[in-house]
mmCIF file of C-alpha atoms in Angstrom:
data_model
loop_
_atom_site.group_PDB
_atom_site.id
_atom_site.type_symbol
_atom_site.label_atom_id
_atom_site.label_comp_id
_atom_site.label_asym_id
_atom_site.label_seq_id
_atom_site.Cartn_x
_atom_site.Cartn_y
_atom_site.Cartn_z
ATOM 1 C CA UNK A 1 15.008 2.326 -54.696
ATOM 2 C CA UNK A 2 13.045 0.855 -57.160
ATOM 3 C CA UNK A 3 13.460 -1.474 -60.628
ATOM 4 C CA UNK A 4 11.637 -0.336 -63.387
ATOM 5 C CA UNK A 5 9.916 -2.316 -66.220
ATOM 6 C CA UNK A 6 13.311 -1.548 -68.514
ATOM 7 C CA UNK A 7 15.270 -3.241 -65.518
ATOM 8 C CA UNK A 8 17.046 0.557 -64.827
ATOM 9 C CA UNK A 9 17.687 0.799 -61.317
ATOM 10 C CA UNK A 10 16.604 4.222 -59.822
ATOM 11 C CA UNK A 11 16.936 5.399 -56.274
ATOM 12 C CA UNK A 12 15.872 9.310 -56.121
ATOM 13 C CA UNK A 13 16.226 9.348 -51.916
ATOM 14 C CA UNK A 14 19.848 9.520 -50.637
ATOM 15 C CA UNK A 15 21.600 11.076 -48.328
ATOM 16 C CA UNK A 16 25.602 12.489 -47.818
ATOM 17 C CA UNK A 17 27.543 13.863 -45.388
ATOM 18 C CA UNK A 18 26.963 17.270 -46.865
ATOM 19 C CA UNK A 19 24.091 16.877 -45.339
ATOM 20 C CA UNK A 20 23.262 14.034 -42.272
ATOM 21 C CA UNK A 21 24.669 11.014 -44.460
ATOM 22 C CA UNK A 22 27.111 8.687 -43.535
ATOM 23 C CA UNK A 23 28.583 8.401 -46.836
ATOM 24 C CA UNK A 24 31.393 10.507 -48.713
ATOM 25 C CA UNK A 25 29.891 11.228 -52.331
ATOM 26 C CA UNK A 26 32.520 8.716 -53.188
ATOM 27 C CA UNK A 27 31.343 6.424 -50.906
ATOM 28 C CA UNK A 28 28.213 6.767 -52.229
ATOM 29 C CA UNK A 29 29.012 6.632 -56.094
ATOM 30 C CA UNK A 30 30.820 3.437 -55.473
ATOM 31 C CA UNK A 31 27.767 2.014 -53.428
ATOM 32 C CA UNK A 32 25.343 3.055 -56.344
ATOM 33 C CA UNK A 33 28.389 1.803 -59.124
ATOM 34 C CA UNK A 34 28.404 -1.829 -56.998
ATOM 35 C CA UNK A 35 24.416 -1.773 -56.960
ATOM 36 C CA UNK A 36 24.066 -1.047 -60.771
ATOM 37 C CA UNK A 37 22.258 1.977 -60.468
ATOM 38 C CA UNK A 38 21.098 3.799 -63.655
ATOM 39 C CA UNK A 39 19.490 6.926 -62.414
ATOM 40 C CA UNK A 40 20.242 8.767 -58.876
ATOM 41 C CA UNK A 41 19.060 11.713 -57.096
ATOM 42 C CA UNK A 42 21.270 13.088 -54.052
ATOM 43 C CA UNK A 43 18.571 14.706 -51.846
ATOM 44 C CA UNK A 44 20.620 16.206 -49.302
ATOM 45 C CA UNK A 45 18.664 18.449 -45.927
ATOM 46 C CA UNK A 46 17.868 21.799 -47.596
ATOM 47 C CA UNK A 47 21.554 21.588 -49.123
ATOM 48 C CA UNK A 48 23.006 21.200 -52.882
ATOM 49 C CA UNK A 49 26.555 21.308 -52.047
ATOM 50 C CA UNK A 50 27.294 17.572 -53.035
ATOM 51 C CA UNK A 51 26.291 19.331 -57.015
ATOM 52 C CA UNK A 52 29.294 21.411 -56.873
ATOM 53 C CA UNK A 53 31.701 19.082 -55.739
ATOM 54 C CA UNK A 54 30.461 16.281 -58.564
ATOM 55 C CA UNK A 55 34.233 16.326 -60.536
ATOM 56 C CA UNK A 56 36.124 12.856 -59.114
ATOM 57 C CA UNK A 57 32.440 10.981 -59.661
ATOM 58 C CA UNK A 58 31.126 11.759 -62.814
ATOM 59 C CA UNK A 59 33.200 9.034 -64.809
ATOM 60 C CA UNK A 60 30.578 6.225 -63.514
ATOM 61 C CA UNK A 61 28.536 7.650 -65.523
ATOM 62 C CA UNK A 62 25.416 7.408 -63.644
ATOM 63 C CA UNK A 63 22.435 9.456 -64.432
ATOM 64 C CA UNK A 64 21.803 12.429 -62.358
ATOM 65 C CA UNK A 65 18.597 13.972 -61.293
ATOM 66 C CA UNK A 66 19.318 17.392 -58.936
ATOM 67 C CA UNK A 67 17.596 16.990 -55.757
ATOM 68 C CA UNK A 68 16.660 18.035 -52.219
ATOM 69 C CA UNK A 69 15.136 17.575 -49.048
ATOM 70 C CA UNK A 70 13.410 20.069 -47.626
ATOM 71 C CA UNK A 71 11.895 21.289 -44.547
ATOM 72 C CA UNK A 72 8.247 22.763 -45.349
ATOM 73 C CA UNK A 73 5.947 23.901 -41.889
ATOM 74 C CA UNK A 74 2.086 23.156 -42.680
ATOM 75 C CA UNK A 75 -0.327 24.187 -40.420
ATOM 76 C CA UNK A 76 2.010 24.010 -37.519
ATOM 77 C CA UNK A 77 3.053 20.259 -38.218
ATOM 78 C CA UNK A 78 6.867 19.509 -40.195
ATOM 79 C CA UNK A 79 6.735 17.975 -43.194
ATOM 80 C CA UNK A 80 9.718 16.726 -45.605
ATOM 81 C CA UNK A 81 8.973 17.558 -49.065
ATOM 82 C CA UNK A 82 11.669 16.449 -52.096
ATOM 83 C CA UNK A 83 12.161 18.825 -54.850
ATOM 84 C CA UNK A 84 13.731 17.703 -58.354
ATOM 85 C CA UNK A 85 15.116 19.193 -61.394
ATOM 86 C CA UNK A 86 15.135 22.533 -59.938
ATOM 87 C CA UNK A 87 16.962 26.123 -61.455
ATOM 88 C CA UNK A 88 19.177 28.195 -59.161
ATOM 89 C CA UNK A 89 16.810 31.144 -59.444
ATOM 90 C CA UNK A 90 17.309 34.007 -56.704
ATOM 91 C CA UNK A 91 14.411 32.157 -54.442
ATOM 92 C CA UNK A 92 16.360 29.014 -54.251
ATOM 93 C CA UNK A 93 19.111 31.207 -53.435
ATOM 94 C CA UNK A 94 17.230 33.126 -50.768
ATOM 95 C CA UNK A 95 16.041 29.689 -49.366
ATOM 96 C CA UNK A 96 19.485 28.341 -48.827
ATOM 97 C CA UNK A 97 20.305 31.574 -47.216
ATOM 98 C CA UNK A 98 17.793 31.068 -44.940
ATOM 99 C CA UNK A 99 18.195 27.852 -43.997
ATOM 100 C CA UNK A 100 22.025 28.213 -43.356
ATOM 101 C CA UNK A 101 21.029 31.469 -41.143
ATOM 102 C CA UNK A 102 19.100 28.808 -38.604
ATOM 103 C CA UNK A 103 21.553 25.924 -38.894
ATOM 104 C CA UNK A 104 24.589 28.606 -37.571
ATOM 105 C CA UNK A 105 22.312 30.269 -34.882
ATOM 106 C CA UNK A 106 21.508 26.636 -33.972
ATOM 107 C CA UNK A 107 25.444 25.658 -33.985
ATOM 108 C CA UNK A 108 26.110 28.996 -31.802
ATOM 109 C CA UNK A 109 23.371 27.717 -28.985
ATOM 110 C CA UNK A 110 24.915 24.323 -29.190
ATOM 111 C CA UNK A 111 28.198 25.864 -28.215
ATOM 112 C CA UNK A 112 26.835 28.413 -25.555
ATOM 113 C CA UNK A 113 24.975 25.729 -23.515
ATOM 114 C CA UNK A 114 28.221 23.143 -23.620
ATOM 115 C CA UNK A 115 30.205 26.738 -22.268
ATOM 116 C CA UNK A 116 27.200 26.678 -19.386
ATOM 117 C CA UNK A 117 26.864 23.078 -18.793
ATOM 118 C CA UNK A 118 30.772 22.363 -18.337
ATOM 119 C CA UNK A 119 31.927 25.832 -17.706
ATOM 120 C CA UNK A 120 34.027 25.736 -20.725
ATOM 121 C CA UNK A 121 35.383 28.458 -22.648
ATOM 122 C CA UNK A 122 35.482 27.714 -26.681
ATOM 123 C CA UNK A 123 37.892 30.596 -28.688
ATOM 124 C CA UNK A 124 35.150 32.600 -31.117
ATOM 125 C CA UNK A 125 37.691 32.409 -33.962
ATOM 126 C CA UNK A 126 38.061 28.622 -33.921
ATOM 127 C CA UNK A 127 34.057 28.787 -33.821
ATOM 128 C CA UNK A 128 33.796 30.654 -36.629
ATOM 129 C CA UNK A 129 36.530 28.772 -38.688
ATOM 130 C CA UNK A 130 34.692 25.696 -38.234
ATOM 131 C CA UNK A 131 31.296 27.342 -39.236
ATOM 132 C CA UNK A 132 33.026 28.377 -42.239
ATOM 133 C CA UNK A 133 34.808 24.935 -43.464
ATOM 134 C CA UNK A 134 31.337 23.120 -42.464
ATOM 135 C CA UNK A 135 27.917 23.168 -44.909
ATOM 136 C CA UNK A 136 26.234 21.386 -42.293
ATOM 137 C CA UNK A 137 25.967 21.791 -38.487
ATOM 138 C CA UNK A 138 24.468 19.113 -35.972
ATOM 139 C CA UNK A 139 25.720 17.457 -33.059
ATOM 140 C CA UNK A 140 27.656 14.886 -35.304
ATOM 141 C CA UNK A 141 29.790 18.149 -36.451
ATOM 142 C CA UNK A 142 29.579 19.668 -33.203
ATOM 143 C CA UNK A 143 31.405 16.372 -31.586
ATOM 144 C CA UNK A 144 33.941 16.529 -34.624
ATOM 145 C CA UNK A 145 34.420 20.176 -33.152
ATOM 146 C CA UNK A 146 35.632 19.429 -29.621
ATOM 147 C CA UNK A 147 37.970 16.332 -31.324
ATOM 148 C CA UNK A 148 39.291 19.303 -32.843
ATOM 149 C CA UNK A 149 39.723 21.290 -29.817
ATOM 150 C CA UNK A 150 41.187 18.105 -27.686
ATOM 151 C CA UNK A 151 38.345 17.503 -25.603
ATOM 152 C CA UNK A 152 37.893 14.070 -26.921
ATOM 153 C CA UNK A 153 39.310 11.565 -28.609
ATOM 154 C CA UNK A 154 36.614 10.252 -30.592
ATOM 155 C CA UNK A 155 32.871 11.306 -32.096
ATOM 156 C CA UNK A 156 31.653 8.700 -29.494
ATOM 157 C CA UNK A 157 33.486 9.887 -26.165
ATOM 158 C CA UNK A 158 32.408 13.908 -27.310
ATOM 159 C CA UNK A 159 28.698 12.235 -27.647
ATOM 160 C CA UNK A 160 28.691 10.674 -24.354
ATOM 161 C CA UNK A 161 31.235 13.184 -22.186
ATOM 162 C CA UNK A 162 29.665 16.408 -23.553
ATOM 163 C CA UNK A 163 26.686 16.199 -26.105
ATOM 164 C CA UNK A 164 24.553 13.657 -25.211
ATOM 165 C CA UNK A 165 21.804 15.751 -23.208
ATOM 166 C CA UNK A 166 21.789 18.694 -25.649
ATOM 167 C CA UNK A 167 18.747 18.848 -28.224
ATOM 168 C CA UNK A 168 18.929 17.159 -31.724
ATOM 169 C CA UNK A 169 18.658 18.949 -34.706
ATOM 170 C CA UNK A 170 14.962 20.107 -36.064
ATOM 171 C CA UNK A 171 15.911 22.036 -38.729
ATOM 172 C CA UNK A 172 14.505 25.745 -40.136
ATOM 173 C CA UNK A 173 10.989 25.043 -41.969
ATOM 174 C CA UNK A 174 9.962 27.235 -44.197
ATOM 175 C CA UNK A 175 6.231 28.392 -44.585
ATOM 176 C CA UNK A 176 4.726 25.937 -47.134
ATOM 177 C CA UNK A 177 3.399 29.236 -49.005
ATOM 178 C CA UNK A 178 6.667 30.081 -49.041
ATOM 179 C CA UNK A 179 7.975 26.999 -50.313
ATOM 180 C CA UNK A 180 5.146 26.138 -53.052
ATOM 181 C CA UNK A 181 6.717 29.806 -54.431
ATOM 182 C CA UNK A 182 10.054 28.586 -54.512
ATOM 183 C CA UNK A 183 9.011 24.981 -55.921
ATOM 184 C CA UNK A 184 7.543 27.201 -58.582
ATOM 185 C CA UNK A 185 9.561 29.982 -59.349
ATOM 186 C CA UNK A 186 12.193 27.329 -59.649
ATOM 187 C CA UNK A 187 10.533 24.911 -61.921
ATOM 188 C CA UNK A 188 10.977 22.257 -59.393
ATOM 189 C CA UNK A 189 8.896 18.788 -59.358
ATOM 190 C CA UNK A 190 7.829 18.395 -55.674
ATOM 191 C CA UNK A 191 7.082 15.109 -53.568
ATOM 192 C CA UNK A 192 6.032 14.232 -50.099
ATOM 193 C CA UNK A 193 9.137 12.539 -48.530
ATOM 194 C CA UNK A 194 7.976 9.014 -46.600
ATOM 195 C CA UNK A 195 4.446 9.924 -45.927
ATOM 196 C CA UNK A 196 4.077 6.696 -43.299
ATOM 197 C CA UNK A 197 6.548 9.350 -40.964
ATOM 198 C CA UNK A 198 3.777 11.294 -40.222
ATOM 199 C CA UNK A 199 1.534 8.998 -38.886
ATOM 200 C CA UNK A 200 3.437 9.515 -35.741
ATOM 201 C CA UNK A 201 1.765 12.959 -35.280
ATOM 202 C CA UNK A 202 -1.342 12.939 -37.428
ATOM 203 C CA UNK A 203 -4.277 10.970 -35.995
ATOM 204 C CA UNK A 204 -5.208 8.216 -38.999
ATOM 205 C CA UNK A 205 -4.156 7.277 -42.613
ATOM 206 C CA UNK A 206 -7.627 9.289 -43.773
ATOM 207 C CA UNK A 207 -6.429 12.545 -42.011
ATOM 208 C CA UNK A 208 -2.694 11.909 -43.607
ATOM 209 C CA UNK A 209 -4.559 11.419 -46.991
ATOM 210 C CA UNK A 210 -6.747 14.769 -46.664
ATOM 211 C CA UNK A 211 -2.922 16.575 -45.447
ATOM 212 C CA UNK A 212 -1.513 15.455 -49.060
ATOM 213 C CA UNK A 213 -4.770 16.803 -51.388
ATOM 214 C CA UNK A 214 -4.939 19.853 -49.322
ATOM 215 C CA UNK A 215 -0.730 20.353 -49.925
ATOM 216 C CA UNK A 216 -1.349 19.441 -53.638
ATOM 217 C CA UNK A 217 -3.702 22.231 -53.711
ATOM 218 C CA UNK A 218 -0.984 24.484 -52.967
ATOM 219 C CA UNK A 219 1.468 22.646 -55.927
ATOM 220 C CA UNK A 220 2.533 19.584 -54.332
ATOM 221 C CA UNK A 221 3.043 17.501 -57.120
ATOM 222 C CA UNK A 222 3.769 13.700 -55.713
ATOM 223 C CA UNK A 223 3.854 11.098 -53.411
ATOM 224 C CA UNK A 224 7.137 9.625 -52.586
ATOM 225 C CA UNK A 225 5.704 5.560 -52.248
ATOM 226 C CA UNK A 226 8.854 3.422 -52.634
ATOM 227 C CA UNK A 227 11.174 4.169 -48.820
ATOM 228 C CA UNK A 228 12.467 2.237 -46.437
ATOM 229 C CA UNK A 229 10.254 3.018 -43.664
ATOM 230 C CA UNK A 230 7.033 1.426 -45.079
ATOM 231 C CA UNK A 231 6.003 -1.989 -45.810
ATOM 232 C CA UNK A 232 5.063 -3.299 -49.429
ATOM 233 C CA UNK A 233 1.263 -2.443 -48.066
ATOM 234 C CA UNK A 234 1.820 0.884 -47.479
ATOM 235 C CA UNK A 235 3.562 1.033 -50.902
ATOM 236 C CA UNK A 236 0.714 -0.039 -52.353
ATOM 237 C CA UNK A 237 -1.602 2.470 -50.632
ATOM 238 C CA UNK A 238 0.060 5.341 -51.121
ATOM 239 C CA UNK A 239 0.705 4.009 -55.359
ATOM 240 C CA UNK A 240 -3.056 3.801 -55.678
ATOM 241 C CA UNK A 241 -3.518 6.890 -54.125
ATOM 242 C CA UNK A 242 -0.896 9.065 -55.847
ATOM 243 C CA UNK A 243 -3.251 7.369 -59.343
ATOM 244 C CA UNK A 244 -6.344 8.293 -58.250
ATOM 245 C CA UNK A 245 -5.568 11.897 -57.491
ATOM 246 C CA UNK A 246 -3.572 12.146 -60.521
ATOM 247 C CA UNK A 247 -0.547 12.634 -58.856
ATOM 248 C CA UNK A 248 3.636 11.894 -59.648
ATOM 249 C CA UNK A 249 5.125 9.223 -57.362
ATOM 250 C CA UNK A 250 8.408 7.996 -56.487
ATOM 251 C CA UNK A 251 10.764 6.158 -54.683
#
């Protein structure tokens, strides 16, 4: 979130629980209403279903910039890349498609091993009618799931009864070829997503550095420099950088 010189507040970065937020988009709409926010962007995981559901919120009248997270695979390594101000063109659509493919076939293998595991026995139909009525699968929705089926009483006793030792969610990440076609056959505006993340798997800042001119290269337009995750230095590294390579920023 950042304040601008016309004292606007903007936060482009957010998260709901169409996607792996904690927050309604009412929730959230009354957070940004109480914090005075001018200009949002919900940025959902490779998801834009909080657009179409935008009716009960639009009276705050808070400014809307369409957004998304996505997942982008670059040289073997996972990156988060935002994308902004984007048309539903057929690649978008294909995308989504994609992406929703992975996150059910994920879902299904969640299932399968709790069946193995516990020797349970879940009814395909109420499987598939909870695929359906969900845009988003993880293990949050797949404790929400055996509430459902009365094999817990509570998100927290399905975590630690049942899902606790199965894997967390990585996500479907598409080919950054792939993507950079999709960023522009859609007309998008694309930024690197908390670029201090990487450090974790990348061996020094220069390396991270060389990872972000070689992506813009390919149509990476930005730097996302104002998150949560780095410190007011950082900020300030990745600002001057994002300057000197002539490049967007955001936060």
């Amino acid at each position: 979130m950042k304040n601008t010189k016309d004292n606007l507040i903007i936060d482009l970065h957010m998260h709901t629980n169409f996607s792996d937020g904690g927050c309604t988009l009412q929730q959230l709409f009354d957070n940004l209403h109480k914090q005075k926010v001018s200009v949002a962007s919900i940025t959902d995981h490779n998801s834009i279903e909080a657009y179409k559901n935008l009716d009960g919120v639009q009276t705050y009248g808070i400014g809307l910039v369409k957004g998304m997270e996505c997942n982008v695979d670059f040289m073997g390594k996972h990156y988060h890349i935002l994308m902004y101000d984007f048309d539903d063109c057929p690649a978008l659509k294909k995308y989504l498609k994609v992406v929703r493919k992975d996150d059910i076939k994920f879902f299904k293998k969640l299932i399968s091993t709790l069946e193995k595991l516990y020797r349970l026995k879940f009814d395909k139909k109420a499987v598939e009618d909870f695929i359906n009525k969900n845009t988003y699968l993880d293990k949050v929705r797949l404790n929400n799931f055996l509430m459902e089926q009365g094999l817990a009483t509570s998100p927290r006793q399905a975590f630690f009864k049942f899902t606790k030792p199965l894997p967390d969610k990585l996500g479907y990440f598409y080919p950054a070829k792939k993507f950079f076609s999709l960023v522009k056959k859609s007309g998008a505006i694309s930024i690197l997503a908390h670029p201090n993340k990487y450090l974790a798997f990348l061996d020094n800042e220069q390396e991270l550095k060389s990872i972000i001119l070689q992506l813009k290269k390919m149509g990476l337009d930005g730097v996302e420099v104002f998150n949560n995750r780095q410190t007011n230095e950082y900020e300030k590294i990745y600002l001057d950088f994002a300057k000197e390579n002539n490049m967007e920023w955001s936060g």
